[in-house]
Amino acid sequence: MKTGKSWGPLHPATETIERLAKTSLPRERQLDLYHYMRLTRMVEGRLGNLYRQGKVVGGLYSSLGQEATAVGSAYALEPQDVMGPLIRNLGSMLVRGVQPREVMMQYMAKSDSPTGGKDGNTHFGDLKRGLVAPISMLGALIPVMAGVALAGKMQGKNLVALTYIGDGGTSTGDFHEGLNLAAVLGVPFVLIAENNGWAYSTPTSRQMRIRNIATRAAAYGIPGETVDGNDVLAVYEVTKKAVERARAGGGPTLIESKTFRMKGHAEHDDAGYVPQEQFEEWRRKDPIERFERHLLANGLATEEDLKAIVAKIDAQLNQEVDLALASPMPPAERAFEGVYA
Amino acid sequence: MATVTYLEAIRQALWDEMEQDPQVFMLGQDIGTYGGAFRVTAGFLEHFGPGRIIDTPISESAMIGAAAGAAMMGMRPVVEMQFIDFISCAFNQIINFAAPNHYRWGQPVPIVVRGPSGGNVHGSAYHSQNPESYFQHTPGLKIVAPGTVADAYGLLRAAIRDPNPVLYFEHKYLYRRLKDELPAGDDRDGLVTIGQARLARAGRDLSVITYGAMLQVALEAAGRLEAEGIDLEVLDLRTIKPLDQEAILATARKTSRVIVLTEEQTTGSVAGEVAARISQDAFEWLDGPVHRLCCPDTPVPYSPTLEEAYLPNVDKLVARVRELASY
């Protein structure tokens, strides 16, 4: 019997490349990408503070190191498009117009949070902003978002539905059922598979025997792309292409974004099972620092420009934290409301 | 008035809703060219086209997940389970996505999942189930189970118009056996309010609370017991979730003796929930224990002799009524 290498962490085989993907995005829009990646990291930084102060009542999840995938993909969508983010897609939600205070209030279970304290973290949606709330059962959003795409097609709305899945989530039945259904129906749908190396403590090599998740696209007869998930421009460009193809009637695309989860599954998890050299390797590929070097090297921004962006976000987040903290806890009777529409 | 079968009433309800509301569409296996395993959607593909009558792969979870996604976008999907037994393959989409969605973030999910349930047709373990009790536990769902032609029609139209996820359990034994009149053409309205039970037979001595195919068993038993001087009251629940608490307590308080007759395995059944409510809120009115007359806690067996032993029937109900009447 032919056997593979011994089980062990299979980390994405991208090389550290300083040169980012070619883009047609003008300077202002590239700075916009920078803003959203920085905003994501800084919101999560503030959430970490609130967590350590005991103000977050549940778990706290981080997308540290994965900001380029979230931001670059969401940035490729049009206003009429609909997105189903997962727990490491805070950046996608911020691009869609979610305010930092909304996420902070969710984590702190406040009365004025988007779910009024009924659910936490990024588990909220708002179809007016094209956002569908995820559930914790991974893969479930894939059929749901295929259905969103189907409805959009039936209603002639010219929309594209996009959602995410992790390397671990590709092992679910819904990944197969949903992607296959989307492919068979030919609906305008894009699935971003974030291969971040680890599903909680389980390495990707324990989820699958293939090196590239994108090869699974062949099984559904749809295009599959593998992209450097720490290059925001590459993620943007490949998503844009898939979104345009979907909008033009070309059906779904599976995009694998190779990236890395720089923290544990959640804040409580010190990720001691991840070899240090993996963290060190991926720290060198940090998506925000890489993008900064790109912006500076190509004369798109100065050190001062970038500092100004950070300072502006910092000031904004001071206000956002205050607003979030000021919200009361929900009234007890709300627990019984809203079971039925 | 035209006489139609229970199955024709279901077909007519689907047809009328699709004619009336362009947002209504169907997802299912073999519902298009083939017209459905039981021919419920025969002729639909020709009339409504492949854009609204959508044949899917064998992917119950994706079918119901996709329906939920489309419903959030303003569509009114109706998903056919070829047999309702297969709804278990989509359990997660129903109980974790569709059902709590409105509570969690305020977004309604108006889907209908319908399909043939029940036994007595020798379908064995996977084509005979009554899985309603798995779902009665889940907040946010509505569950209906028509036992008459009029309800088959009216509950389905109401289910499609309801803003919540509704599970519509039709009974395959009744499909072509039950016939009744349905208002014809434009006079047809027939909407049945979800959540309201119906007093199928008024009586003095003992109440049978039931739904689905067991309604006919209860009515037949009532006819037989009349000759013995026992006057049965029969309450047809029609809606399993939310239960019509008032109607349940009213009949219990009226006759003081109650049998809950359902075609489910006994433990953890809808019948158990009904019995518990009566015990808690009508205890002082009772003259005897509340009985559950359901199926034994076994899978549904195949052989006719075994299935007969498994299912409640008129003889078993009559015997149980005599037992409780003399308590």
XYZ file of C-alpha atoms in Angstrom:
668
model
C 0.000 0.000 0.000
C 1.258 3.381 -0.916
C 1.377 5.655 2.054
C 2.002 9.318 2.288
C 4.406 11.015 4.592
C 3.754 10.655 8.295
C 0.969 12.808 9.634
C 2.175 16.195 10.575
C 1.458 19.820 9.993
C 1.176 20.500 6.315
C 1.560 24.186 6.001
C 0.774 25.977 2.803
C 3.670 25.946 0.420
C 3.620 29.556 -0.644
C 6.923 31.327 -0.776
C 7.622 34.626 0.801
C 7.354 36.948 -2.103
C 7.751 40.634 -1.660
C 6.257 41.475 -4.994
C 2.482 41.435 -4.698
C 0.042 40.574 -7.457
C -0.545 42.982 -10.318
C -3.590 45.126 -9.801
C -5.552 47.767 -11.630
C -6.694 49.292 -8.358
C -5.765 52.985 -8.113
C -3.846 54.362 -5.157
C -6.920 55.492 -3.177
C -8.492 52.076 -3.346
C -5.260 50.377 -2.354
C -5.100 52.676 0.657
C -8.681 51.656 1.344
C -7.574 48.037 1.484
C -4.823 49.028 3.867
C -7.318 50.885 6.035
C -9.616 47.869 6.311
C -6.803 45.446 7.116
C -5.439 47.773 9.787
C -8.944 48.389 11.098
C -9.527 44.643 11.394
C -6.328 44.092 13.330
C -6.902 47.078 15.567
C -10.533 46.167 16.323
C -9.332 42.713 17.304
C -6.661 44.328 19.443
C -9.334 46.315 21.279
C -11.456 43.171 21.619
C -8.441 41.447 23.192
C -8.258 44.248 25.755
C -11.961 43.961 26.522
C -11.562 40.201 26.867
C -8.721 40.567 29.357
C -10.824 43.093 31.291
C -13.516 40.435 31.622
C -15.978 42.382 29.510
C -16.355 39.754 26.783
C -18.808 37.244 28.217
C -18.045 34.391 25.805
C -15.131 33.272 23.659
C -13.066 35.610 21.511
C -11.945 34.695 18.006
C -9.141 36.252 16.045
C -8.294 36.548 12.375
C -4.722 37.670 13.041
C -2.665 36.955 9.944
C -5.721 36.337 7.762
C -6.828 39.927 7.252
C -5.814 40.000 3.600
C -8.087 37.114 2.703
C -11.117 38.622 4.400
C -10.600 42.180 3.195
C -9.378 41.416 -0.321
C -12.261 39.065 -1.094
C -15.015 41.232 0.346
C -13.608 44.258 -1.452
C -14.267 42.520 -4.783
C -18.034 42.521 -4.174
C -20.597 45.033 -5.411
C -23.246 46.587 -3.152
C -26.003 44.231 -4.356
C -23.925 41.143 -3.586
C -24.551 39.023 -0.501
C -21.895 37.587 1.758
C -21.871 34.954 4.477
C -18.808 35.538 6.661
C -17.398 33.069 9.178
C -15.675 33.680 12.489
C -12.345 34.735 10.925
C -13.914 37.166 8.486
C -14.264 40.255 10.624
C -12.403 42.111 7.887
C -15.030 41.104 5.332
C -17.761 42.447 7.573
C -15.995 45.756 8.133
C -15.656 46.146 4.357
C -19.437 45.618 4.084
C -20.027 48.504 6.472
C -20.231 46.845 9.865
C -19.226 49.311 12.580
C -16.619 48.249 15.155
C -19.030 49.020 17.992
C -21.488 46.449 16.620
C -18.902 43.698 16.933
C -17.747 44.921 20.338
C -21.311 44.954 21.636
C -21.886 41.469 20.241
C -18.890 40.122 22.132
C -19.945 41.941 25.296
C -23.585 40.736 24.895
C -24.972 44.244 25.092
C -28.573 45.286 24.629
C -27.795 47.427 21.594
C -25.786 44.768 19.808
C -27.190 43.759 16.403
C -28.758 40.669 17.956
C -29.802 42.471 21.128
C -27.712 40.122 23.226
C -29.278 36.987 21.783
C -26.140 35.884 19.989
C -22.479 36.786 20.199
C -19.280 37.439 18.271
C -19.663 37.818 14.488
C -22.890 35.809 14.527
C -25.135 38.498 13.155
C -26.410 39.461 9.773
C -28.183 42.254 7.997
C -29.506 41.689 4.511
C -29.728 45.438 3.924
C -25.934 45.326 3.963
C -25.835 41.990 2.183
C -24.754 40.021 5.238
C -25.996 36.597 6.291
C -25.217 35.437 9.833
C -23.230 32.232 10.118
C -23.938 29.327 12.431
C -21.246 27.409 14.281
C -21.824 24.225 12.310
C -19.248 24.607 9.571
C -20.288 24.099 5.989
C -23.930 24.983 6.649
C -23.623 28.384 5.001
C -22.515 26.866 1.703
C -25.961 25.512 0.742
C -27.593 28.567 2.292
C -25.521 30.959 0.199
C -26.079 28.800 -2.878
C -29.778 29.398 -2.199
C -29.177 33.136 -1.895
C -27.479 32.983 -5.294
C -30.376 30.960 -6.697
C -32.898 33.524 -5.457
C -30.839 36.357 -6.893
C -30.836 34.616 -10.246
C -34.591 33.967 -10.117
C -35.280 37.558 -9.167
C -32.950 38.970 -11.819
C -30.989 40.906 -9.209
C -27.627 40.412 -10.891
C -26.089 39.546 -7.552
C -23.310 37.201 -6.557
C -23.293 35.255 -3.284
C -19.970 34.653 -1.577
C -19.098 32.693 1.513
C -16.106 31.198 3.275
C -15.015 27.858 4.635
C -11.867 26.776 6.462
C -9.620 23.840 5.650
C -11.371 21.903 8.418
C -14.835 22.858 7.195
C -14.154 21.339 3.797
C -14.492 17.949 5.477
C -18.219 18.438 6.088
C -21.025 16.968 4.056
C -22.497 20.404 3.455
C -19.300 21.498 1.691
C -19.867 18.769 -0.861
C -23.641 19.024 -1.061
C -23.668 22.791 -1.241
C -20.891 23.246 -3.765
C -22.263 20.460 -5.929
C -25.770 21.896 -5.858
C -24.441 25.354 -6.725
C -22.463 23.873 -9.607
C -25.359 21.803 -10.954
C -27.733 24.757 -10.801
C -25.078 27.075 -12.239
C -25.809 29.830 -9.736
C -23.633 32.927 -9.204
C -21.657 31.750 -6.213
C -18.078 32.078 -4.977
C -16.623 29.945 -2.199
C -13.401 31.031 -0.530
C -11.660 28.162 1.242
C -9.258 29.652 3.753
C -6.489 27.150 4.262
C -4.917 28.478 7.441
C -3.075 25.309 8.354
C -5.033 24.371 11.438
C -8.582 23.504 12.416
C -8.424 24.073 16.157
C -5.524 21.676 16.936
C -5.889 19.515 13.821
C -3.464 20.151 10.964
C -4.742 20.297 7.396
C -3.015 16.983 6.700
C -5.588 15.322 8.980
C -8.461 16.836 7.002
C -7.376 15.764 3.540
C -4.727 13.962 1.531
C -4.510 16.657 -1.121
C -2.149 19.589 -1.033
C -4.414 22.135 -2.667
C -8.064 22.428 -1.722
C -8.677 24.096 -5.073
C -8.169 20.765 -6.837
C -11.530 19.719 -5.416
C -13.178 22.129 -7.840
C -12.557 19.589 -10.604
C -14.938 17.218 -8.838
C -17.721 19.748 -9.297
C -16.799 20.787 -12.811
C -16.105 24.361 -11.752
C -12.974 26.522 -11.832
C -10.630 26.221 -8.863
C -7.988 28.793 -8.000
C -5.238 28.793 -5.422
C -4.109 32.170 -4.218
C -1.539 33.581 -1.831
C -3.918 34.501 0.962
C -1.487 36.922 2.541
C -1.347 39.093 -0.579
C -4.416 41.313 -0.401
C -4.063 42.318 -4.042
C -3.887 38.715 -5.214
C -6.961 37.810 -3.162
C -8.809 40.831 -4.524
C -7.919 40.085 -8.138
C -8.756 36.388 -8.056
C -12.048 37.044 -6.249
C -12.912 39.838 -8.662
C -12.400 37.498 -11.584
C -14.593 34.818 -9.991
C -17.288 37.330 -9.073
C -17.363 38.723 -12.602
C -17.569 35.251 -14.102
C -20.419 34.362 -11.737
C -22.254 37.586 -12.556
C -21.896 36.889 -16.254
C -23.590 33.504 -15.824
C -20.422 31.409 -15.614
C -21.409 29.666 -12.377
C -19.514 29.059 -9.151
C -15.788 29.187 -8.411
C -13.814 27.610 -5.579
C -10.911 29.768 -4.437
C -8.347 28.399 -2.020
C -6.572 31.071 -0.072
C -3.346 29.876 1.541
C -2.798 31.724 4.767
C -2.057 31.042 8.401
C -3.866 31.321 11.715
C -1.449 33.279 13.893
C -3.300 32.613 17.159
C -5.121 29.687 18.698
C -8.618 28.609 17.748
C -9.917 31.137 20.254
C -8.387 33.418 22.855
C -8.243 30.686 25.505
C -6.136 28.451 23.237
C -2.377 29.132 23.350
C -1.830 27.022 20.204
C 1.029 25.161 21.860
C 0.535 22.399 19.302
C 1.659 24.646 16.436
C 5.433 24.373 15.830
C 7.142 27.665 16.540
C 8.890 27.643 13.171
C 5.509 27.820 11.464
C 4.636 30.963 13.358
C 8.046 32.410 12.550
C 7.754 31.589 8.882
C 4.322 33.155 8.596
C 5.190 36.148 10.721
C 7.600 37.075 7.937
C 4.680 36.880 5.522
C 2.424 39.118 7.596
C -0.161 40.448 5.136
C -0.293 43.955 6.535
C 3.463 44.438 6.710
C 3.864 43.029 3.226
C 1.276 45.450 1.934
C 2.958 48.344 3.710
C 6.239 47.478 2.005
C 4.418 47.360 -1.324
C 2.798 50.738 -0.758
C 6.068 52.352 0.306
C 8.229 50.739 -2.378
C 5.834 51.763 -5.143
C 5.461 55.314 -3.929
C 1.766 54.846 -3.146
C 2.161 56.013 0.431
C 4.732 57.469 2.776
C 5.461 56.352 6.326
C 3.550 59.438 7.423
C 0.503 58.505 5.354
C 0.350 55.087 6.975
C 0.864 56.504 10.459
C -1.960 58.937 9.818
C -4.289 56.120 8.842
C -3.431 54.216 12.016
C -3.877 57.309 14.177
C -7.261 57.994 12.649
C -8.430 54.438 13.299
C -7.115 54.629 16.846
C -9.121 57.754 17.555
C -12.213 56.209 15.979
C -11.857 53.066 18.090
C -11.628 55.088 21.304
C -15.107 56.357 20.520
C -16.367 52.985 19.392
C -15.227 51.296 22.615
C -16.904 54.016 24.697
C -20.154 53.635 22.782
C -20.068 49.866 23.112
C -19.324 49.980 26.838
C -22.146 52.468 27.406
C -24.800 50.071 26.169
C -26.639 48.267 28.987
C -27.154 44.532 29.215
C -30.438 43.380 27.645
C -33.620 43.178 29.736
C -34.316 39.625 30.927
C -37.723 39.432 29.238
C -36.046 39.659 25.838
C -34.994 36.021 26.295
C -38.570 35.016 25.505
C -39.173 37.268 22.510
C -38.860 36.713 18.791
C -38.941 32.927 18.497
C -41.433 33.283 15.671
C -41.489 35.902 12.933
C -67.835 21.479 -4.911
C -65.626 18.796 -6.344
C -64.606 15.550 -4.678
C -60.849 15.150 -4.531
C -58.362 12.909 -2.812
C -56.075 14.014 -0.005
C -53.188 13.927 -2.500
C -55.101 16.021 -5.014
C -55.805 18.555 -2.291
C -52.066 18.858 -1.621
C -51.383 19.243 -5.337
C -54.133 21.842 -5.654
C -52.776 23.858 -2.735
C -49.307 23.912 -4.292
C -50.751 24.806 -7.667
C -52.928 27.618 -6.322
C -50.118 29.158 -4.286
C -47.730 28.984 -7.245
C -50.325 30.572 -9.502
C -51.005 33.309 -7.011
C -47.486 34.110 -5.818
C -44.547 34.170 -8.263
C -42.128 33.907 -5.327
C -43.291 30.351 -4.593
C -41.118 27.656 -6.124
C -40.268 24.037 -5.459
C -37.078 22.106 -4.839
C -37.125 18.327 -4.780
C -35.889 15.055 -6.144
C -37.668 13.812 -9.270
C -40.391 16.446 -8.951
C -39.969 17.725 -12.519
C -40.229 15.393 -15.484
C -41.228 12.473 -13.278
C -43.776 14.502 -11.308
C -42.643 13.291 -7.890
C -42.455 9.786 -6.430
C -46.165 10.012 -5.527
C -47.091 12.249 -8.486
C -47.912 15.209 -6.278
C -46.265 17.561 -8.788
C -47.371 15.831 -11.997
C -47.857 18.503 -14.640
C -46.105 21.249 -12.683
C -42.935 21.326 -14.790
C -44.942 21.777 -17.978
C -47.006 24.579 -16.498
C -44.528 26.456 -14.291
C -41.272 25.612 -16.054
C -37.857 24.464 -14.849
C -37.126 27.835 -13.249
C -39.725 27.167 -10.548
C -39.858 23.368 -10.447
C -36.271 22.506 -9.654
C -34.983 18.942 -9.639
C -32.011 18.628 -7.317
C -29.256 16.132 -6.585
C -29.816 13.718 -3.678
C -28.734 16.334 -1.158
C -31.413 16.918 1.454
C -29.207 19.181 3.528
C -28.303 21.343 0.526
C -31.927 21.425 -0.648
C -33.191 22.753 2.668
C -30.155 24.992 3.167
C -30.647 26.491 -0.275
C -34.340 26.937 0.405
C -33.465 28.846 3.579
C -31.084 31.072 1.637
C -33.667 31.775 -1.050
C -36.357 32.407 1.553
C -34.263 35.076 3.254
C -34.095 36.809 -0.132
C -37.878 37.003 -0.346
C -38.699 33.754 -2.123
C -41.191 31.203 -0.788
C -39.574 27.829 -1.361
C -41.373 24.550 -0.838
C -39.011 21.597 -0.493
C -40.290 18.098 -1.139
C -38.720 15.254 0.772
C -39.323 12.192 -1.378
C -40.148 10.429 1.880
C -40.213 12.458 5.068
C -37.819 9.912 6.609
C -35.011 11.616 4.681
C -35.544 14.882 6.536
C -33.063 13.505 9.066
C -30.297 14.120 6.495
C -31.080 17.838 6.749
C -31.489 17.956 10.516
C -28.750 20.551 11.012
C -30.090 22.963 8.406
C -33.555 22.808 9.966
C -32.809 22.936 13.669
C -29.645 25.057 13.654
C -30.042 27.362 10.679
C -33.692 27.848 9.744
C -35.415 27.434 13.117
C -33.432 29.840 15.343
C -32.648 32.380 12.619
C -35.391 34.853 13.490
C -34.652 34.660 17.195
C -30.916 35.049 16.639
C -30.790 37.947 14.210
C -34.326 38.851 13.262
C -34.336 37.388 9.778
C -37.419 35.274 8.935
C -36.950 32.031 7.007
C -40.284 31.268 5.330
C -39.708 27.770 4.001
C -42.018 24.781 3.820
C -40.597 21.282 3.990
C -43.204 18.719 3.056
C -43.276 15.023 2.327
C -45.008 11.710 2.855
C -44.867 10.358 6.386
C -46.379 7.392 8.143
C -46.810 3.678 7.803
C -49.383 1.024 6.998
C -48.093 0.715 3.424
C -45.287 -1.768 4.158
C -42.553 0.757 3.586
C -40.375 -0.625 6.405
C -37.902 1.322 8.499
C -37.007 4.135 6.066
C -40.225 4.825 4.201
C -42.719 4.822 7.084
C -41.454 7.174 9.744
C -43.194 9.869 11.734
C -40.251 12.035 12.741
C -42.250 14.993 14.092
C -41.109 14.547 17.669
C -37.473 15.264 16.756
C -38.615 18.677 15.600
C -41.291 19.533 18.182
C -38.368 20.143 20.545
C -36.927 22.945 18.395
C -38.024 26.548 18.983
C -38.868 28.509 15.861
C -40.395 25.676 13.869
C -44.051 25.134 13.105
C -45.274 21.615 12.384
C -48.582 20.664 10.809
C -50.026 17.244 10.010
C -53.364 17.262 8.162
C -55.813 14.410 8.720
C -58.539 15.596 6.328
C -58.786 16.685 2.706
C -59.780 20.219 3.681
C -56.845 20.529 6.057
C -54.423 19.036 3.539
C -55.370 21.925 1.298
C -55.825 24.722 3.807
C -52.834 23.973 6.024
C -50.489 23.825 3.050
C -51.601 27.189 1.737
C -51.255 28.624 5.235
C -47.819 27.023 5.614
C -46.550 28.599 2.407
C -47.780 32.027 3.518
C -46.374 31.680 7.029
C -43.208 33.730 7.677
C -41.651 30.878 9.675
C -40.150 27.532 8.693
C -43.047 25.067 8.565
C -42.755 21.285 8.400
C -45.784 19.839 6.656
C -46.189 16.132 7.364
C -48.631 14.599 4.928
C -49.674 10.991 5.458
C -49.071 8.650 2.537
C -51.707 6.153 3.717
C -54.330 8.848 3.183
C -53.042 9.972 -0.249
C -55.593 8.117 -2.357
C -57.809 6.565 0.326
C -59.231 9.757 1.755
C -61.682 11.641 -0.477
C -63.762 14.664 0.308
C -65.139 17.816 -1.158
C -63.062 20.875 -1.847
C -64.536 24.182 -2.955
C -63.956 24.592 -6.674
C -62.244 27.356 -8.619
C -62.376 30.934 -7.437
C -64.566 30.151 -4.437
C -61.689 28.272 -2.987
C -60.254 29.878 0.090
C -59.967 27.192 2.673
C -57.040 28.640 4.605
C -56.626 26.847 7.921
C -55.083 28.783 10.761
C -51.875 27.159 11.960
C -52.023 26.506 15.698
C -55.737 25.708 15.883
C -57.028 22.245 16.670
C -60.444 21.146 15.410
C -63.112 19.285 17.327
C -63.703 16.437 14.889
C -66.404 14.825 17.022
C -68.093 16.138 20.118
C -68.631 13.590 22.867
C -69.272 13.197 26.596
C -67.335 10.296 27.980
C -63.722 10.248 26.866
C -61.434 12.333 24.660
C -59.120 11.030 21.982
C -56.544 13.640 20.983
C -54.878 12.798 17.695
C -53.734 13.968 14.242
C -52.826 12.659 10.793
C -53.975 9.195 9.737
C -54.900 8.302 13.323
C -57.819 10.724 13.078
C -59.667 8.221 10.883
C -58.903 5.451 13.391
C -60.360 7.559 16.186
C -63.514 8.383 14.241
C -64.084 4.756 13.287
C -63.589 3.665 16.892
C -66.055 6.322 17.998
C -68.683 4.840 15.690
C -68.112 1.384 17.071
C -68.145 2.493 20.718
C -71.372 4.418 20.268
C -73.193 1.072 20.152
C -71.721 0.267 23.580
C -72.928 3.554 24.970
C -69.517 5.199 25.109
C -69.559 8.678 23.609
C -66.056 9.619 22.330
C -64.869 13.147 21.774
C -62.194 13.435 19.085
C -59.846 16.410 18.922
C -57.785 16.713 15.735
C -54.679 18.693 16.633
C -53.817 19.516 12.993
C -50.892 21.608 14.241
C -48.286 19.816 16.318
C -46.215 22.916 17.005
C -47.315 25.254 18.457
C -49.890 23.073 20.214
C -53.397 24.409 20.769
C -53.143 24.414 24.533
C -56.630 25.789 25.048
C -58.357 23.143 22.946
C -56.345 20.365 24.593
C -57.224 21.503 28.105
C -60.847 22.172 27.163
C -61.493 18.627 25.995
C -59.620 17.154 28.971
C -61.694 19.203 31.392
C -64.890 18.292 29.568
C -64.587 14.488 29.524
C -62.015 13.948 32.308
C -60.564 10.948 30.501
C -57.974 11.315 27.737
C -56.141 9.052 25.321
C -53.524 10.651 23.108
C -53.399 8.590 19.937
C -50.442 9.107 17.601
C -48.407 7.122 15.112
C -44.990 7.682 16.675
C -42.792 5.608 18.899
C -43.965 6.282 22.444
C -40.899 7.629 24.218
C -40.290 11.314 23.659
C -43.389 11.604 21.486
C -45.705 14.500 20.756
C -48.272 12.426 22.647
C -46.041 12.595 25.706
C -45.968 16.384 25.529
C -49.761 16.577 25.227
C -50.164 14.198 28.172
C -47.742 16.238 30.257
C -49.635 19.453 29.624
C -52.930 17.864 30.645
C -51.389 16.349 33.763
C -49.960 19.693 34.766
C -52.847 22.013 33.923
C -56.007 19.867 34.108
C -55.058 17.475 36.891
C -58.063 18.268 39.101
C -60.471 17.473 36.292
C -59.096 14.034 35.525
C -60.835 10.781 36.476
C -57.985 8.574 35.316
C -54.433 8.603 33.993
C -53.749 10.227 30.634
C -52.899 7.450 28.194
C -50.528 7.540 25.252
C -51.559 5.086 22.575
C -48.630 5.203 20.176
C -46.252 2.748 18.531
C -43.816 0.644 20.536
C -40.219 1.823 20.848
C -38.986 -0.161 17.848
C -38.091 0.775 14.287
C -40.987 0.409 11.849
C -41.101 -3.284 10.826
C -41.777 -4.493 7.285
C -43.903 -7.657 7.355
C -47.667 -6.970 7.463
C -48.101 -9.072 10.591
C -45.315 -7.152 12.321
C -46.464 -3.756 11.113
C -49.995 -4.481 12.284
C -48.596 -5.327 15.694
C -46.626 -2.090 15.604
C -49.274 0.421 14.526
C -52.213 1.611 16.612
C -55.540 0.609 15.047
C -59.271 0.644 15.785
C -59.212 -2.579 17.810
C -56.353 -1.373 19.974
C -58.022 1.985 20.536
C -61.393 0.443 21.402
C -59.721 -1.831 23.954
C -57.858 1.091 25.468
C -61.028 3.197 25.645
C -62.867 0.420 27.504
C -59.960 0.136 29.922
C -59.850 3.837 30.677
C -63.641 4.230 30.725
C -63.860 1.686 33.511
C -60.963 3.106 35.493
